[in-house]
Short mmCIF file of C-alpha atoms in Angstrom, two decimals:
data_model
loop_
_atom_site.label_atom_id
_atom_site.label_comp_id
_atom_site.label_asym_id
_atom_site.label_seq_id
_atom_site.Cartn_x
_atom_site.Cartn_y
_atom_site.Cartn_z
CA MET W 141 197.07 279.80 -75.67
CA ASP W 142 194.09 277.67 -74.77
CA PHE W 143 194.29 273.89 -74.47
CA ASP W 144 192.20 273.20 -77.59
CA GLY W 145 194.49 275.30 -79.77
CA PHE W 146 197.56 273.74 -78.19
CA TYR W 147 196.19 270.27 -78.90
CA ARG W 148 195.39 271.12 -82.54
CA ASP W 149 198.86 272.60 -83.08
CA THR W 150 200.89 269.82 -81.45
CA SER W 151 198.96 266.54 -81.56
CA ARG W 152 200.17 265.34 -84.96
CA ARG W 153 203.82 266.04 -84.16
CA LEU W 154 203.53 264.33 -80.80
CA LEU W 155 201.85 261.30 -82.36
CA ARG W 156 204.68 260.98 -84.92
CA TYR W 157 207.18 261.23 -82.09
CA ALA W 158 205.41 258.58 -80.01
CA TYR W 159 205.18 256.31 -83.04
CA GLY W 160 208.93 256.69 -83.54
CA LEU W 161 209.50 255.61 -79.93
CA THR W 162 207.15 252.63 -79.92
CA GLY W 163 206.91 251.46 -83.52
CA ASP W 164 203.26 250.63 -82.79
CA PRO W 165 200.54 253.04 -83.96
CA GLY W 166 198.02 251.88 -81.35
CA GLU W 167 200.51 252.16 -78.50
CA ALA W 168 201.61 255.58 -79.80
CA GLN W 169 198.01 256.79 -79.73
CA ASP W 170 197.60 255.49 -76.17
CA LEU W 171 200.76 257.30 -75.02
CA VAL W 172 199.72 260.56 -76.66
CA GLN W 173 196.21 260.34 -75.23
CA GLU W 174 197.60 259.77 -71.74
CA ALA W 175 200.08 262.65 -72.15
CA TYR W 176 197.33 265.06 -73.18
CA ALA W 177 195.11 263.87 -70.34
CA ARG W 178 197.89 264.69 -67.91
CA ALA W 179 198.50 268.04 -69.58
CA TRP W 180 194.80 268.86 -69.31
CA GLN W 181 194.82 268.10 -65.59
CA ARG W 182 197.79 270.45 -65.09
CA TRP W 183 197.03 272.95 -67.85
CA ARG W 184 197.37 276.07 -65.68
CA ARG W 185 200.91 275.10 -64.77
CA VAL W 186 201.89 273.52 -68.14
CA SER W 187 200.63 276.50 -70.16
CA GLY W 188 203.04 278.72 -68.23
CA TYR W 189 206.12 276.73 -69.33
CA ASP W 190 208.39 278.18 -72.02
CA ASP W 191 207.79 275.08 -74.17
CA PRO W 192 204.69 273.11 -73.14
CA GLU W 193 205.24 270.73 -76.05
CA ALA W 194 208.62 269.76 -74.58
CA TRP W 195 206.81 268.86 -71.35
CA LEU W 196 204.46 266.62 -73.39
CA ARG W 197 207.43 264.93 -75.07
CA LEU W 198 208.94 264.30 -71.64
CA VAL W 199 205.67 262.70 -70.48
CA VAL W 200 205.58 260.53 -73.63
CA ASN W 201 209.24 259.55 -73.04
CA ARG W 202 208.48 258.48 -69.47
CA LEU W 203 205.31 256.62 -70.43
CA SER W 204 207.20 254.83 -73.19
CA ALA W 205 210.03 253.89 -70.82
CA ASP W 206 207.44 252.58 -68.34
CA ARG W 207 205.92 250.52 -71.13
CA TRP W 208 209.27 248.96 -72.05
CA ARG W 209 210.01 248.31 -68.39
CA ARG W 210 206.65 246.56 -67.92
CA LEU W 211 207.29 244.47 -71.01
CA GLY W 212 210.71 243.50 -69.65
CA VAL W 213 209.22 242.50 -66.30
CA ARG W 214 206.55 240.44 -68.06
CA ARG W 215 209.15 238.69 -70.20
CA ALA W 216 211.34 237.96 -67.19
CA ARG W 217 208.38 236.63 -65.24
CA ALA W 218 207.29 234.47 -68.17
CA ALA W 219 210.84 233.16 -68.62
CA ALA W 220 211.04 232.23 -64.93
CA GLU W 221 207.85 230.18 -65.06
CA PRO W 222 208.06 226.60 -66.25
CA PRO W 223 206.68 226.08 -69.73
CA THR W 224 203.13 224.92 -69.95
CA PRO W 225 202.85 221.26 -70.81
CA PRO W 226 201.79 220.52 -74.36
CA VAL W 227 198.11 219.97 -74.88
CA ASN W 228 197.07 216.70 -76.41
CA PRO W 229 195.37 217.08 -79.76
CA PRO W 230 191.63 216.54 -79.82
CA SER W 231 190.44 213.00 -80.42
CA GLU W 232 188.96 212.03 -83.74
CA ASP W 233 185.52 211.95 -82.12
CA VAL W 234 185.88 215.54 -80.96
CA VAL W 235 187.01 216.68 -84.40
CA LEU W 236 184.06 214.94 -86.03
CA LEU W 237 181.65 216.41 -83.47
CA VAL W 238 182.95 219.95 -83.94
CA ARG W 239 182.78 219.58 -87.71
CA ALA W 240 179.18 218.34 -87.45
CA MET W 241 178.23 221.14 -85.01
CA ARG W 242 179.46 223.74 -87.51
CA ASP W 243 176.78 222.59 -89.94
CA LEU W 244 173.96 223.09 -87.42
CA PRO W 245 171.87 226.26 -87.35
CA ASP W 246 173.20 228.77 -84.86
CA LYS W 247 170.37 228.42 -82.34
CA GLN W 248 170.63 224.63 -82.24
CA ARG W 249 174.42 224.77 -81.90
CA ARG W 250 174.19 227.34 -79.10
CA ALA W 251 171.52 225.35 -77.24
CA LEU W 252 173.53 222.11 -77.48
CA ALA W 253 176.71 223.85 -76.29
CA LEU W 254 174.96 225.51 -73.36
CA HIS W 255 173.15 222.33 -72.34
CA TYR W 256 175.89 219.73 -72.76
CA LEU W 257 179.12 221.72 -72.39
CA LEU W 258 178.07 224.23 -69.73
CA ASP W 259 175.43 222.07 -68.00
CA ARG W 260 172.71 224.71 -68.33
CA SER W 261 169.14 223.63 -67.76
CA ILE W 262 166.45 224.11 -70.38
CA ALA W 263 164.96 226.89 -68.24
CA GLU W 264 168.32 228.68 -68.04
CA ILE W 265 168.85 228.41 -71.81
CA ALA W 266 165.33 229.73 -72.40
CA ALA W 267 165.95 232.70 -70.12
CA GLU W 268 169.31 233.47 -71.74
CA SER W 269 168.06 233.16 -75.31
CA GLY W 270 164.68 234.80 -74.75
CA ALA W 271 162.88 231.76 -76.17
CA SER W 272 160.28 229.53 -74.55
CA GLN W 273 161.31 226.27 -72.91
CA ASN W 274 159.46 224.31 -75.60
CA THR W 275 161.46 226.13 -78.28
CA VAL W 276 164.70 225.23 -76.50
CA LYS W 277 163.58 221.60 -76.27
CA SER W 278 162.89 221.70 -80.01
CA TRP W 279 166.37 223.13 -80.73
CA LEU W 280 167.97 220.43 -78.61
CA SER W 281 165.93 217.65 -80.20
CA ARG W 282 166.55 218.82 -83.76
CA GLY W 283 170.22 219.44 -83.04
CA ARG W 284 170.70 215.97 -81.57
CA ALA W 285 168.87 214.41 -84.53
CA ALA W 286 171.02 216.30 -87.02
CA LEU W 287 174.20 215.31 -85.17
CA ALA W 288 173.10 211.67 -85.02
CA ALA W 289 172.41 211.65 -88.74
CA THR W 290 175.72 213.30 -89.57
CA LEU W 291 177.85 211.34 -87.14
CA GLY W 292 176.11 208.06 -87.89
CA ASP W 293 177.39 208.27 -91.46
CA THR W 294 180.95 209.38 -90.73
CA ARG W 295 181.80 207.98 -87.30
CA ALA W 296 184.30 205.16 -87.06
CA THR W 297 185.77 203.29 -84.13
CA VAL W 298 189.32 202.15 -83.66
CA THR W 299 189.94 198.59 -82.63
CA PRO W 300 192.71 197.79 -80.16
CA GLU W 301 194.93 196.70 -83.03
CA GLY W 302 194.57 200.13 -84.58
CA ALA W 303 192.47 198.99 -87.55
CA ARG W 304 189.50 201.19 -88.36
CA ARG W 305 186.06 199.71 -88.67
CA ALA W 306 182.97 201.69 -89.66
CA ARG W 307 179.85 201.57 -87.51
#
């Protein structure tokens, strides 16, 4: 029997078997693909076995056991590490800024993020976006103006006593 015929005759059964072992269709497909890749590399020898499909099931069994072992090691390693400290929630200013940035056109939002968050120069933004430097300057200017208009209406400050006062 040639490898193509063997694959056509056995692949669905082997996939069902791997799915039964893993409970995850994507992981089952990965295991089956790896098993067939190994069978292809050794096809002269594997095709001579009394039951080549049994050899494939053995490969899937071992790959599945390796997967569970790796997951166990990862869990043990994660359990041994101290928990990450909780992250403080974003400030009200950050929430307002993000909300205002969502309303900007994509190019303005991208230019502002690259310039102010990643410290990219106008020339670097122009090269990355494929636009001229003057266009990038325009995006930055219009984006800043739109943010100022939006945030000027909604921004509030908190006094030391905790009372809110609008600007």
